[in-house]
Amino acid sequence: MSTLGRLLIVSNRLPVSALVSDGVVRLSAADGGLATGLRPWHQSSSGLWIGWPGDVSRFSPMQQAQLDDQLRAGGIAAVHLTSDHVDRYYHGFANRVLWPLFHYLIDRVPLNAAGWDAYRAANEAFATVVAREYQPGDVIWVHDYQLLLLPALLRQRLPEARIGFFLHIPFPASEVFRVLPWRAEILQGLLGADLIGFHTRAYTRYFTNALERILGVVAEGEFVHAGGRAIRLGAYPMGIDADRFAALARDAEVQAEAATIRSDAGDRQIVLGVDRLDYTKGIPRRLEAIEHLLGEEPELADGMRFIQVAVPSRGEVDSYQRFKRLVEEAVGRINGARSTIRSTPVHYVHRSVTERQLVALYCAADVMLVTPLRDGMNLVAKEFVATRVNDDGVLVLSEFAGAAAELDSALIVNPYDVESVAGTIKRALTLPAAERRDRMARLRERVHGYDVHAWAREFVEHLGGAPGDAAATRAITPGVTTR
Ligand code: ADQ
């Protein structure tokens, strides 16, 4: 896999969560896309995963020591943060300020954007643990918007280290980014890395624009020079474990569950939405589009079932609580106005579902709606595609999801144009079979061709070669295209 040294992966949350049952500390694997993609690297390099294990303030000192031992045995080093700290750094600055701003929703940034000091202190706490664990030759890979200052903090402590950074959310256009009072500090923080990765070329370009405007640092090709070092920038569109999703779709139990979902829908076509309940995902406008469509084509109330699964998310943040009520009201309003004696058009499920249930839903759907207002990538779109092993089904995809740069055979929509989304849903429901198959085959080729393993491999290999000559590192991964 790699001739590099150990890989130290640094992310806010760990790929495991801890709980105490019968007085004993137990760890359970949290199988996010990132954990799937990086686990082989973590294991094969005997590396470490460094992150926050969640709120363990209720654990006794003995349980905390047990937890640290168990984590250590699994190649994990914990960064312990107090709950007050997490409140101000994570729920506060990261999720209340950076998240909406980076998704272009400036109005959602609180008037008094607080938490910068806590954010910096949390990044310092991560730097202390990483520096303590670091051994010469290790390669460090830092993840996401909670840790934007970490690369420079590490560079101060470990001038020789190889440090990579990957941003999982969009990097906004510089006109939006420069609204942030701490814009220069954040850019300086990132420039501590040797390699900075984004999902798309557009985000990379916005980042170089911001560097030029705010710091006066001009990129040359895929490199910028700062602090006497060459820093490489690139687009690495994150994929999924496509083979695993395809295998799940072929599983007999999953197929049986999909068949039940279909028979429950009777002769109606199934339109599906699956999202974290987050205001960036475009759920209210998607519901508006469904309502508009039902207004134009009332007979569809008996011909279509829209299933929206929304995973509870960030309930600690007040704007998310208000948002939850807004979505529930919209569902109630549409069902009140558009239900018939036979059916209720919107089937709203506000809870997490298991991965198998999720795949069964993907398999049962005729049309998948992925219409975020902004999304760094959006893995749901790729998961849907990977499960369509019969090459059928239609993906309707927002042009503002990073995934749209790769999945251009989807029906691409502007999620703000509600009427046009409604028209596209209608088109999706009536698309001829040959066109559905042709589009889906092309989508599947892309999703399988550049999966999460290829993504991780390309980034780590470029990091191994950074700062260095691009030709040498490109030669390691022939045929891989980055957008
Ligand atoms: P998220 O905003 O969380 O990720 P996304 O990429 O869609 O968005 O990933 C969500 C994950 O949660 C998917 O793997 C999906 O299977 C799972 N999930 C969604 N709904 C679920 C449900 N109801 N029950 C169970 N599981 C569910 C951030 C960025 C994205 C970027 C990723 C990865 O916001 O833009 O694609 O990181 O970089």
Short mmCIF file of C-alpha atoms and ligand atoms in Angstrom, two decimals:
data_model
loop_
_atom_site.label_atom_id
_atom_site.label_comp_id
_atom_site.label_asym_id
_atom_site.label_seq_id
_atom_site.Cartn_x
_atom_site.Cartn_y
_atom_site.Cartn_z
CA MET A 1 0.00 0.00 0.00
CA SER A 2 2.55 2.59 0.99
CA THR A 3 6.19 3.06 1.72
CA LEU A 4 5.44 6.09 3.85
CA GLY A 5 5.91 6.23 7.59
CA ARG A 6 3.02 6.03 10.03
CA LEU A 7 -0.08 7.95 9.07
CA LEU A 8 -1.50 10.16 11.81
CA ILE A 9 -5.12 10.94 10.95
CA VAL A 10 -6.53 13.92 12.82
CA SER A 11 -10.27 14.66 12.85
CA ASN A 12 -12.63 16.21 15.34
CA ARG A 13 -14.64 13.02 15.85
CA LEU A 14 -13.08 9.57 16.06
CA PRO A 15 -14.19 6.53 14.05
CA VAL A 16 -15.45 5.00 17.32
CA SER A 17 -17.78 6.14 20.06
CA ALA A 18 -17.50 5.26 23.73
CA LEU A 19 -20.21 4.30 26.18
CA VAL A 20 -20.37 2.76 29.65
CA SER A 21 -22.58 -0.28 30.11
CA ASP A 22 -22.69 -2.24 33.38
CA GLY A 23 -19.90 -0.02 34.63
CA VAL A 24 -17.59 -1.12 31.81
CA VAL A 25 -16.32 1.12 29.03
CA ARG A 26 -17.15 -0.16 25.55
CA LEU A 27 -16.20 1.16 22.14
CA SER A 28 -18.37 0.80 19.08
CA ALA A 29 -17.26 1.52 15.54
CA ALA A 30 -18.83 4.56 13.93
CA ASP A 31 -18.83 3.60 10.27
CA GLY A 32 -18.75 6.92 8.47
CA GLY A 33 -17.41 7.25 4.95
CA LEU A 34 -14.17 8.70 6.25
CA ALA A 35 -13.58 5.77 8.61
CA THR A 36 -14.16 3.30 5.74
CA GLY A 37 -11.74 5.08 3.46
CA LEU A 38 -8.97 5.60 5.94
CA ARG A 39 -9.13 2.41 8.00
CA PRO A 40 -6.82 0.43 5.65
CA TRP A 41 -4.23 3.21 5.84
CA HIS A 42 -4.57 3.49 9.57
CA GLN A 43 -4.07 -0.24 10.01
CA SER A 44 -1.39 -0.89 7.42
CA SER A 45 0.82 1.99 8.54
CA SER A 46 0.37 1.09 12.25
CA GLY A 47 -0.73 4.66 12.44
CA LEU A 48 -2.78 6.63 14.91
CA TRP A 49 -6.17 8.29 14.70
CA ILE A 50 -6.27 11.40 16.86
CA GLY A 51 -9.55 13.04 17.84
CA TRP A 52 -12.20 13.86 20.39
CA PRO A 53 -13.90 10.75 21.83
CA GLY A 54 -17.13 12.60 22.72
CA ASP A 55 -18.27 13.91 26.06
CA VAL A 56 -16.83 11.58 28.71
CA SER A 57 -17.27 14.00 31.62
CA ARG A 58 -19.67 11.54 33.29
CA PHE A 59 -17.04 8.79 33.19
CA SER A 60 -15.26 8.17 36.50
CA PRO A 61 -11.46 8.74 36.50
CA MET A 62 -11.02 4.96 36.36
CA GLN A 63 -13.38 4.67 33.39
CA GLN A 64 -11.54 7.48 31.63
CA ALA A 65 -8.26 5.62 32.12
CA GLN A 66 -9.91 2.41 30.81
CA LEU A 67 -11.15 4.36 27.80
CA ASP A 68 -7.69 5.74 27.02
CA ASP A 69 -6.21 2.23 27.26
CA GLN A 70 -8.82 0.75 24.95
CA LEU A 71 -8.42 3.56 22.46
CA ARG A 72 -4.67 3.20 22.53
CA ALA A 73 -5.00 -0.53 21.80
CA GLY A 74 -7.08 0.39 18.74
CA GLY A 75 -4.47 2.88 17.50
CA ILE A 76 -6.37 5.92 18.72
CA ALA A 77 -5.17 8.86 20.81
CA ALA A 78 -7.86 10.97 22.48
CA VAL A 79 -7.96 14.74 22.65
CA HIS A 80 -10.03 15.43 25.75
CA LEU A 81 -12.05 18.63 25.68
CA THR A 82 -14.36 19.88 28.42
CA SER A 83 -18.06 20.08 27.57
CA ASP A 84 -17.96 23.87 27.93
CA HIS A 85 -15.12 23.92 25.45
CA VAL A 86 -16.96 21.70 23.00
CA ASP A 87 -19.98 23.93 23.35
CA ARG A 88 -18.07 27.03 22.31
CA TYR A 89 -15.63 25.52 19.83
CA TYR A 90 -17.71 22.85 18.08
CA HIS A 91 -21.38 23.79 18.48
CA GLY A 92 -20.36 27.42 18.76
CA PHE A 93 -17.73 28.58 16.31
CA ALA A 94 -17.44 25.60 13.95
CA ASN A 95 -21.15 24.86 13.53
CA ARG A 96 -22.72 28.27 14.11
CA VAL A 97 -20.21 30.44 12.23
CA LEU A 98 -18.01 28.47 9.83
CA TRP A 99 -20.64 25.96 8.69
CA PRO A 100 -23.25 28.49 7.45
CA LEU A 101 -20.65 30.89 6.05
CA PHE A 102 -18.82 28.21 4.06
CA HIS A 103 -22.24 27.15 2.68
CA TYR A 104 -22.99 30.75 1.56
CA LEU A 105 -25.72 31.23 4.18
CA ILE A 106 -24.35 34.44 5.66
CA ASP A 107 -27.70 35.34 7.25
CA ARG A 108 -27.41 32.31 9.48
CA VAL A 109 -24.17 33.51 11.04
CA PRO A 110 -25.14 34.93 14.47
CA LEU A 111 -24.91 38.72 14.82
CA ASN A 112 -22.36 38.26 17.52
CA ALA A 113 -20.18 35.52 16.06
CA ALA A 114 -18.64 34.15 19.24
CA GLY A 115 -16.29 31.32 20.01
CA TRP A 116 -13.09 32.24 18.15
CA ASP A 117 -10.96 32.00 21.30
CA ALA A 118 -12.40 28.58 22.10
CA TYR A 119 -11.85 27.50 18.49
CA ARG A 120 -8.20 28.52 18.65
CA ALA A 121 -7.77 26.85 22.05
CA ALA A 122 -9.30 23.60 20.78
CA ASN A 123 -6.96 23.63 17.78
CA GLU A 124 -4.07 24.17 20.25
CA ALA A 125 -5.27 21.19 22.29
CA PHE A 126 -5.22 19.03 19.15
CA ALA A 127 -1.73 20.35 18.27
CA THR A 128 -0.42 19.40 21.70
CA VAL A 129 -1.62 15.80 21.38
CA VAL A 130 -0.41 15.42 17.78
CA ALA A 131 3.03 16.84 18.66
CA ARG A 132 3.25 14.48 21.64
CA GLU A 133 2.49 11.45 19.45
CA TYR A 134 4.55 12.45 16.42
CA GLN A 135 7.68 10.52 15.49
CA PRO A 136 10.09 11.58 12.74
CA GLY A 137 8.92 10.16 9.41
CA ASP A 138 5.22 10.22 10.33
CA VAL A 139 2.79 11.77 7.86
CA ILE A 140 -0.05 13.85 9.32
CA TRP A 141 -3.46 14.17 7.64
CA VAL A 142 -5.80 16.75 9.21
CA HIS A 143 -9.53 16.81 8.38
CA ASP A 144 -12.12 19.48 8.01
CA TYR A 145 -13.44 22.84 9.15
CA GLN A 146 -13.13 22.21 12.88
CA LEU A 147 -9.32 22.21 12.53
CA LEU A 148 -8.47 24.97 10.07
CA LEU A 149 -5.75 26.41 12.33
CA LEU A 150 -4.09 23.11 13.10
CA PRO A 151 -1.65 22.86 10.15
CA ALA A 152 0.16 26.08 11.14
CA LEU A 153 0.09 25.21 14.84
CA LEU A 154 1.72 21.89 13.96
CA ARG A 155 4.23 23.53 11.63
CA GLN A 156 5.45 25.71 14.53
CA ARG A 157 5.97 22.64 16.69
CA LEU A 158 7.13 20.19 13.99
CA PRO A 159 8.90 22.18 11.24
CA GLU A 160 9.98 19.04 9.37
CA ALA A 161 6.69 17.15 9.42
CA ARG A 162 4.67 16.32 6.31
CA ILE A 163 1.23 17.74 6.90
CA GLY A 164 -1.85 17.37 4.71
CA PHE A 165 -5.23 19.01 5.12
CA PHE A 166 -8.55 18.06 3.50
CA LEU A 167 -11.68 20.23 3.61
CA HIS A 168 -14.92 18.20 3.48
CA ILE A 169 -17.22 21.20 3.03
CA PRO A 170 -17.16 23.78 0.22
CA PHE A 171 -14.54 26.51 0.23
CA PRO A 172 -16.70 29.55 -0.59
CA ALA A 173 -16.08 32.21 -3.20
CA SER A 174 -13.63 34.77 -1.82
CA GLU A 175 -16.37 37.49 -1.72
CA VAL A 176 -18.16 35.34 0.84
CA PHE A 177 -15.08 34.08 2.67
CA ARG A 178 -13.77 37.59 3.27
CA VAL A 179 -16.82 38.39 5.37
CA LEU A 180 -15.19 36.36 8.13
CA PRO A 181 -13.40 38.62 10.65
CA TRP A 182 -10.70 35.94 11.14
CA ARG A 183 -10.15 35.31 7.42
CA ALA A 184 -6.39 36.00 7.46
CA GLU A 185 -5.74 33.81 10.51
CA ILE A 186 -7.65 30.94 8.89
CA LEU A 187 -5.72 31.16 5.63
CA GLN A 188 -2.43 31.36 7.56
CA GLY A 189 -3.56 28.33 9.56
CA LEU A 190 -4.08 26.28 6.41
CA LEU A 191 -0.78 27.38 4.86
CA GLY A 192 1.03 25.38 7.54
CA ALA A 193 0.23 22.29 5.45
CA ASP A 194 2.28 20.80 2.58
CA LEU A 195 -0.81 19.66 0.70
CA ILE A 196 -4.30 21.19 0.90
CA GLY A 197 -7.11 19.20 -0.70
CA PHE A 198 -10.68 20.12 -1.67
CA HIS A 199 -13.49 18.13 -3.26
CA THR A 200 -13.57 20.17 -6.50
CA ARG A 201 -11.45 22.37 -8.69
CA ALA A 202 -13.86 25.23 -8.10
CA TYR A 203 -13.21 25.17 -4.32
CA THR A 204 -9.46 25.10 -5.02
CA ARG A 205 -9.81 28.13 -7.26
CA TYR A 206 -11.85 30.03 -4.66
CA PHE A 207 -9.15 29.27 -2.11
CA THR A 208 -6.38 30.63 -4.33
CA ASN A 209 -8.52 33.73 -5.00
CA ALA A 210 -8.86 34.26 -1.25
CA LEU A 211 -5.11 33.81 -0.74
CA GLU A 212 -4.39 36.41 -3.37
CA ARG A 213 -6.94 38.94 -2.18
CA ILE A 214 -6.49 38.59 1.55
CA LEU A 215 -2.82 37.65 1.97
CA GLY A 216 -1.40 38.79 -1.37
CA VAL A 217 -0.06 35.25 -1.95
CA VAL A 218 -0.27 34.23 -5.61
CA ALA A 219 -0.54 30.59 -6.68
CA GLU A 220 1.65 29.24 -9.48
CA GLY A 221 -0.09 26.28 -11.09
CA GLU A 222 -0.93 23.84 -8.32
CA PHE A 223 1.54 25.37 -5.87
CA VAL A 224 1.66 28.38 -3.61
CA HIS A 225 4.83 29.59 -1.93
CA ALA A 226 4.59 30.87 1.61
CA GLY A 227 6.86 30.85 4.65
CA GLY A 228 9.75 29.62 2.48
CA ARG A 229 7.85 26.46 1.54
CA ALA A 230 5.97 25.17 -1.51
CA ILE A 231 2.43 24.14 -0.71
CA ARG A 232 0.53 21.96 -3.11
CA LEU A 233 -3.21 22.45 -3.74
CA GLY A 234 -5.51 19.97 -5.41
CA ALA A 235 -8.98 18.59 -5.99
CA TYR A 236 -9.65 15.12 -4.56
CA PRO A 237 -13.36 14.33 -4.95
CA MET A 238 -14.18 11.96 -2.11
CA GLY A 239 -15.84 8.71 -3.14
CA ILE A 240 -17.63 5.92 -1.30
CA ASP A 241 -16.97 2.21 -0.84
CA ALA A 242 -18.96 1.51 -4.00
CA ASP A 243 -18.34 -2.25 -4.09
CA ARG A 244 -19.67 -2.63 -0.55
CA PHE A 245 -22.85 -0.68 -1.38
CA ALA A 246 -23.35 -2.75 -4.56
CA ALA A 247 -22.90 -5.97 -2.55
CA LEU A 248 -25.46 -4.79 0.01
CA ALA A 249 -27.90 -4.05 -2.80
CA ARG A 250 -27.57 -7.68 -3.95
CA ASP A 251 -28.09 -9.06 -0.43
CA ALA A 252 -31.27 -11.17 -0.23
CA GLU A 253 -32.56 -9.59 3.00
CA VAL A 254 -31.98 -6.08 1.68
CA GLN A 255 -33.81 -7.00 -1.53
CA ALA A 256 -36.71 -8.39 0.49
CA GLU A 257 -36.92 -5.14 2.45
CA ALA A 258 -36.83 -3.14 -0.79
CA ALA A 259 -39.66 -5.29 -2.15
CA THR A 260 -41.73 -4.57 0.97
CA ILE A 261 -41.18 -0.82 0.60
CA ARG A 262 -42.29 -1.08 -3.02
CA SER A 263 -45.37 -3.13 -2.28
CA ASP A 264 -46.34 -0.70 0.52
CA ALA A 265 -46.27 2.01 -2.14
CA GLY A 266 -48.63 -0.04 -4.31
CA ASP A 267 -48.64 1.22 -7.89
CA ARG A 268 -47.14 4.58 -6.92
CA GLN A 269 -43.66 5.57 -8.03
CA ILE A 270 -41.28 6.23 -5.16
CA VAL A 271 -39.38 9.50 -4.97
CA LEU A 272 -36.76 9.55 -2.20
CA GLY A 273 -34.79 12.13 -0.20
CA VAL A 274 -32.20 11.13 2.44
CA ASP A 275 -30.32 13.79 4.34
CA ARG A 276 -29.03 14.89 7.69
CA LEU A 277 -31.64 17.36 8.88
CA ASP A 278 -29.51 20.35 7.98
CA TYR A 279 -30.55 23.68 6.46
CA THR A 280 -27.90 23.29 3.74
CA LYS A 281 -29.59 20.21 2.30
CA GLY A 282 -32.47 22.08 0.65
CA ILE A 283 -35.34 20.11 2.20
CA PRO A 284 -37.87 22.99 2.44
CA ARG A 285 -37.44 23.98 -1.21
CA ARG A 286 -37.59 20.32 -2.22
CA LEU A 287 -40.94 20.10 -0.41
CA GLU A 288 -42.05 23.29 -2.18
CA ALA A 289 -41.18 21.64 -5.49
CA ILE A 290 -43.24 18.56 -4.57
CA GLU A 291 -46.14 20.83 -3.59
CA HIS A 292 -45.84 22.77 -6.83
CA LEU A 293 -45.81 19.54 -8.84
CA LEU A 294 -48.90 18.24 -7.04
CA GLY A 295 -50.61 21.57 -7.73
CA GLU A 296 -49.84 21.25 -11.46
CA GLU A 297 -50.58 17.53 -11.67
CA PRO A 298 -53.12 16.67 -8.95
CA GLU A 299 -53.46 13.07 -10.16
CA LEU A 300 -49.84 12.48 -9.05
CA ALA A 301 -51.06 12.53 -5.43
CA ASP A 302 -52.19 8.95 -6.12
CA GLY A 303 -49.31 8.18 -8.48
CA MET A 304 -46.27 9.13 -6.44
CA ARG A 305 -45.04 8.66 -2.88
CA PHE A 306 -42.30 11.02 -1.68
CA ILE A 307 -40.32 9.49 1.17
CA GLN A 308 -38.07 11.96 3.00
CA VAL A 309 -35.73 10.44 5.57
CA ALA A 310 -34.08 13.07 7.76
CA VAL A 311 -31.43 12.05 10.27
CA PRO A 312 -31.57 14.12 13.46
CA SER A 313 -28.54 16.39 13.52
CA ARG A 314 -26.98 19.05 15.75
CA GLY A 315 -30.02 19.31 18.03
CA GLU A 316 -27.89 21.37 20.45
CA VAL A 317 -27.80 24.28 18.01
CA ASP A 318 -30.95 26.45 18.29
CA SER A 319 -31.20 27.22 14.56
CA TYR A 320 -31.42 23.46 13.93
CA GLN A 321 -34.35 23.17 16.37
CA ARG A 322 -36.19 25.97 14.55
CA PHE A 323 -35.35 24.38 11.22
CA LYS A 324 -36.78 21.04 12.34
CA ARG A 325 -40.11 22.72 13.15
CA LEU A 326 -40.13 24.50 9.80
CA VAL A 327 -39.73 21.21 7.90
CA GLU A 328 -42.42 19.51 9.99
CA GLU A 329 -44.85 22.36 9.33
CA ALA A 330 -44.19 22.17 5.59
CA VAL A 331 -44.81 18.39 5.55
CA GLY A 332 -48.04 18.89 7.53
CA ARG A 333 -49.21 21.67 5.23
CA ILE A 334 -48.60 19.71 2.02
CA ASN A 335 -50.19 16.53 3.34
CA GLY A 336 -53.15 18.52 4.67
CA ALA A 337 -53.73 20.14 1.30
CA ARG A 338 -52.80 17.32 -1.08
CA SER A 339 -53.74 14.01 0.54
CA THR A 340 -56.49 12.02 -1.10
CA ILE A 341 -58.68 9.32 0.39
CA ARG A 342 -56.19 6.81 -1.03
CA SER A 343 -52.86 8.36 -0.12
CA THR A 344 -50.68 10.83 1.68
CA PRO A 345 -48.07 12.21 -0.72
CA VAL A 346 -45.23 12.97 1.72
CA HIS A 347 -43.96 10.24 3.99
CA TYR A 348 -41.59 11.94 6.45
CA VAL A 349 -39.26 9.90 8.67
CA HIS A 350 -37.23 11.86 11.21
CA ARG A 351 -34.73 9.35 12.51
CA SER A 352 -31.56 7.54 11.61
CA VAL A 353 -31.99 4.30 9.71
CA THR A 354 -29.55 1.38 9.57
CA GLU A 355 -27.28 1.06 6.60
CA ARG A 356 -29.25 -1.96 5.36
CA GLN A 357 -32.53 -0.05 5.58
CA LEU A 358 -30.90 2.84 3.79
CA VAL A 359 -29.76 0.61 0.93
CA ALA A 360 -33.23 -0.98 0.75
CA LEU A 361 -34.69 2.51 0.36
CA TYR A 362 -32.15 3.39 -2.34
CA CYS A 363 -33.05 0.17 -4.17
CA ALA A 364 -36.80 0.74 -3.87
CA ALA A 365 -36.75 4.31 -5.20
CA ASP A 366 -37.57 5.26 -8.77
CA VAL A 367 -36.22 8.79 -8.39
CA MET A 368 -33.68 10.11 -5.90
CA LEU A 369 -33.72 13.82 -5.03
CA VAL A 370 -30.40 15.22 -3.85
CA THR A 371 -31.01 18.96 -3.94
CA PRO A 372 -28.78 20.71 -1.38
CA LEU A 373 -28.39 24.49 -1.51
CA ARG A 374 -24.65 23.82 -1.09
CA ASP A 375 -22.80 20.64 -0.26
CA GLY A 376 -19.06 19.94 -0.21
CA MET A 377 -19.58 16.67 -2.06
CA ASN A 378 -22.72 14.70 -0.99
CA LEU A 379 -22.11 11.02 -0.54
CA VAL A 380 -25.82 10.10 -0.55
CA ALA A 381 -25.92 10.74 -4.31
CA LYS A 382 -23.00 8.36 -4.83
CA GLU A 383 -24.46 5.73 -2.50
CA PHE A 384 -27.74 5.75 -4.45
CA VAL A 385 -25.88 5.27 -7.72
CA ALA A 386 -23.74 2.41 -6.36
CA THR A 387 -26.83 0.48 -5.24
CA ARG A 388 -28.52 0.65 -8.67
CA VAL A 389 -27.01 -2.64 -9.77
CA ASN A 390 -29.72 -3.06 -12.44
CA ASP A 391 -28.66 0.29 -14.01
CA ASP A 392 -32.14 1.71 -13.50
CA GLY A 393 -33.41 4.70 -11.50
CA VAL A 394 -32.99 8.45 -11.90
CA LEU A 395 -30.80 10.80 -9.87
CA VAL A 396 -31.89 14.44 -9.66
CA LEU A 397 -28.87 16.37 -8.41
CA SER A 398 -28.27 19.96 -7.35
CA GLU A 399 -25.69 21.87 -9.35
CA PHE A 400 -24.45 23.22 -5.99
CA ALA A 401 -23.34 19.83 -4.66
CA GLY A 402 -19.67 19.03 -5.21
CA ALA A 403 -20.84 15.71 -6.65
CA ALA A 404 -22.34 17.52 -9.66
CA ALA A 405 -18.82 18.13 -11.01
CA GLU A 406 -18.45 14.36 -11.45
CA LEU A 407 -22.02 13.08 -11.82
CA ASP A 408 -23.01 15.12 -14.84
CA SER A 409 -25.18 12.32 -16.22
CA ALA A 410 -27.69 13.00 -13.46
CA LEU A 411 -30.61 15.38 -14.12
CA ILE A 412 -28.93 18.54 -12.80
CA VAL A 413 -31.12 21.20 -11.16
CA ASN A 414 -30.84 24.60 -9.53
CA PRO A 415 -32.46 23.93 -6.12
CA TYR A 416 -33.46 27.58 -5.79
CA ASP A 417 -35.58 27.32 -8.94
CA VAL A 418 -38.54 25.53 -7.38
CA GLU A 419 -40.67 25.39 -10.55
CA SER A 420 -37.86 23.94 -12.57
CA VAL A 421 -37.13 21.32 -9.88
CA ALA A 422 -40.82 20.38 -9.99
CA GLY A 423 -40.59 20.05 -13.78
CA THR A 424 -37.45 17.92 -13.48
CA ILE A 425 -39.12 15.57 -10.99
CA LYS A 426 -41.93 15.14 -13.51
CA ARG A 427 -39.37 14.47 -16.23
CA ALA A 428 -37.56 11.96 -13.99
CA LEU A 429 -40.84 10.11 -13.37
CA THR A 430 -41.46 9.79 -17.10
CA LEU A 431 -37.92 9.34 -18.46
CA PRO A 432 -37.79 6.54 -21.06
CA ALA A 433 -36.14 3.33 -19.81
CA ALA A 434 -33.31 3.49 -22.36
CA GLU A 435 -32.31 6.98 -21.24
CA ARG A 436 -32.52 6.00 -17.56
CA ARG A 437 -30.20 3.07 -18.16
CA ASP A 438 -27.78 5.03 -20.24
CA ARG A 439 -27.46 7.78 -17.64
CA MET A 440 -27.23 5.37 -14.71
CA ALA A 441 -24.56 3.22 -16.38
CA ARG A 442 -22.40 6.32 -16.81
CA LEU A 443 -22.97 7.40 -13.22
CA ARG A 444 -22.06 3.95 -11.92
CA GLU A 445 -18.88 3.89 -13.96
CA ARG A 446 -17.70 7.09 -12.27
CA VAL A 447 -18.72 6.07 -8.74
CA HIS A 448 -16.93 2.72 -9.04
CA GLY A 449 -13.99 4.15 -10.96
CA TYR A 450 -12.94 6.62 -8.27
CA ASP A 451 -14.06 5.23 -4.94
CA VAL A 452 -13.09 6.14 -1.39
CA HIS A 453 -10.03 3.91 -1.56
CA ALA A 454 -8.75 5.62 -4.71
CA TRP A 455 -9.43 8.98 -3.05
CA ALA A 456 -7.45 8.15 0.08
CA ARG A 457 -4.63 6.56 -1.93
CA GLU A 458 -4.24 9.54 -4.21
CA PHE A 459 -4.21 12.04 -1.35
CA VAL A 460 -1.76 10.06 0.79
CA GLU A 461 0.55 9.46 -2.15
CA HIS A 462 0.56 13.11 -3.10
CA LEU A 463 1.19 13.98 0.53
CA GLY A 464 4.11 11.58 0.59
CA GLY A 465 5.50 13.45 -2.39
CA ALA A 466 4.61 16.97 -1.22
CA PRO A 467 6.21 19.37 -1.34
CA GLY A 468 7.75 18.04 -4.44
CA ASP A 469 7.51 17.64 -8.08
CA ALA A 470 4.04 17.02 -9.35
CA ALA A 471 5.14 14.77 -12.20
CA ALA A 472 6.71 12.24 -9.81
CA THR A 473 3.63 11.92 -7.65
CA ARG A 474 1.21 11.87 -10.59
CA ALA A 475 3.15 8.92 -11.99
CA ILE A 476 2.11 6.84 -8.97
CA THR A 477 -1.57 6.97 -9.89
CA PRO A 478 -1.88 6.79 -13.64
CA GLY A 479 -5.34 7.30 -15.04
CA VAL A 480 -6.85 8.90 -11.97
CA THR A 481 -8.55 12.13 -12.86
CA THR A 482 -9.14 14.82 -10.31
CA ARG A 483 -11.72 17.50 -10.70
P1 ADQ B 1 -22.56 15.30 5.40
O1 ADQ B 1 -23.04 16.72 5.39
O2 ADQ B 1 -22.87 14.52 6.60
O3 ADQ B 1 -20.99 15.22 5.13
P2 ADQ B 1 -23.08 13.39 3.11
O4 ADQ B 1 -21.89 13.46 2.25
O5 ADQ B 1 -24.35 13.26 2.34
O6 ADQ B 1 -23.26 14.65 4.06
O7 ADQ B 1 -22.91 12.14 4.06
C1 ADQ B 1 -23.96 11.73 4.90
C2 ADQ B 1 -23.75 10.27 5.32
O8 ADQ B 1 -24.76 9.98 6.30
C3 ADQ B 1 -23.95 9.30 4.18
O9 ADQ B 1 -22.91 8.35 4.19
C4 ADQ B 1 -25.30 8.65 4.44
O10 ADQ B 1 -25.35 7.28 4.14
C5 ADQ B 1 -25.50 8.84 5.92
N1 ADQ B 1 -26.94 9.09 6.14
C6 ADQ B 1 -27.66 10.06 5.58
N2 ADQ B 1 -28.94 9.95 5.95
C7 ADQ B 1 -29.04 8.88 6.76
C8 ADQ B 1 -30.10 8.25 7.48
N3 ADQ B 1 -31.34 8.71 7.45
N4 ADQ B 1 -29.81 7.20 8.23
C9 ADQ B 1 -28.56 6.73 8.28
N5 ADQ B 1 -27.53 7.27 7.63
C10 ADQ B 1 -27.75 8.33 6.88
C11 ADQ B 1 -19.92 16.17 4.95
C12 ADQ B 1 -20.14 17.22 3.87
C13 ADQ B 1 -20.47 16.53 2.55
C14 ADQ B 1 -19.35 15.56 2.18
C15 ADQ B 1 -19.00 14.64 3.33
C16 ADQ B 1 -17.74 13.83 3.04
O11 ADQ B 1 -21.17 18.12 4.22
O12 ADQ B 1 -20.63 17.49 1.51
O13 ADQ B 1 -19.76 14.76 1.08
O14 ADQ B 1 -18.79 15.38 4.54
O15 ADQ B 1 -16.66 14.64 2.71
#
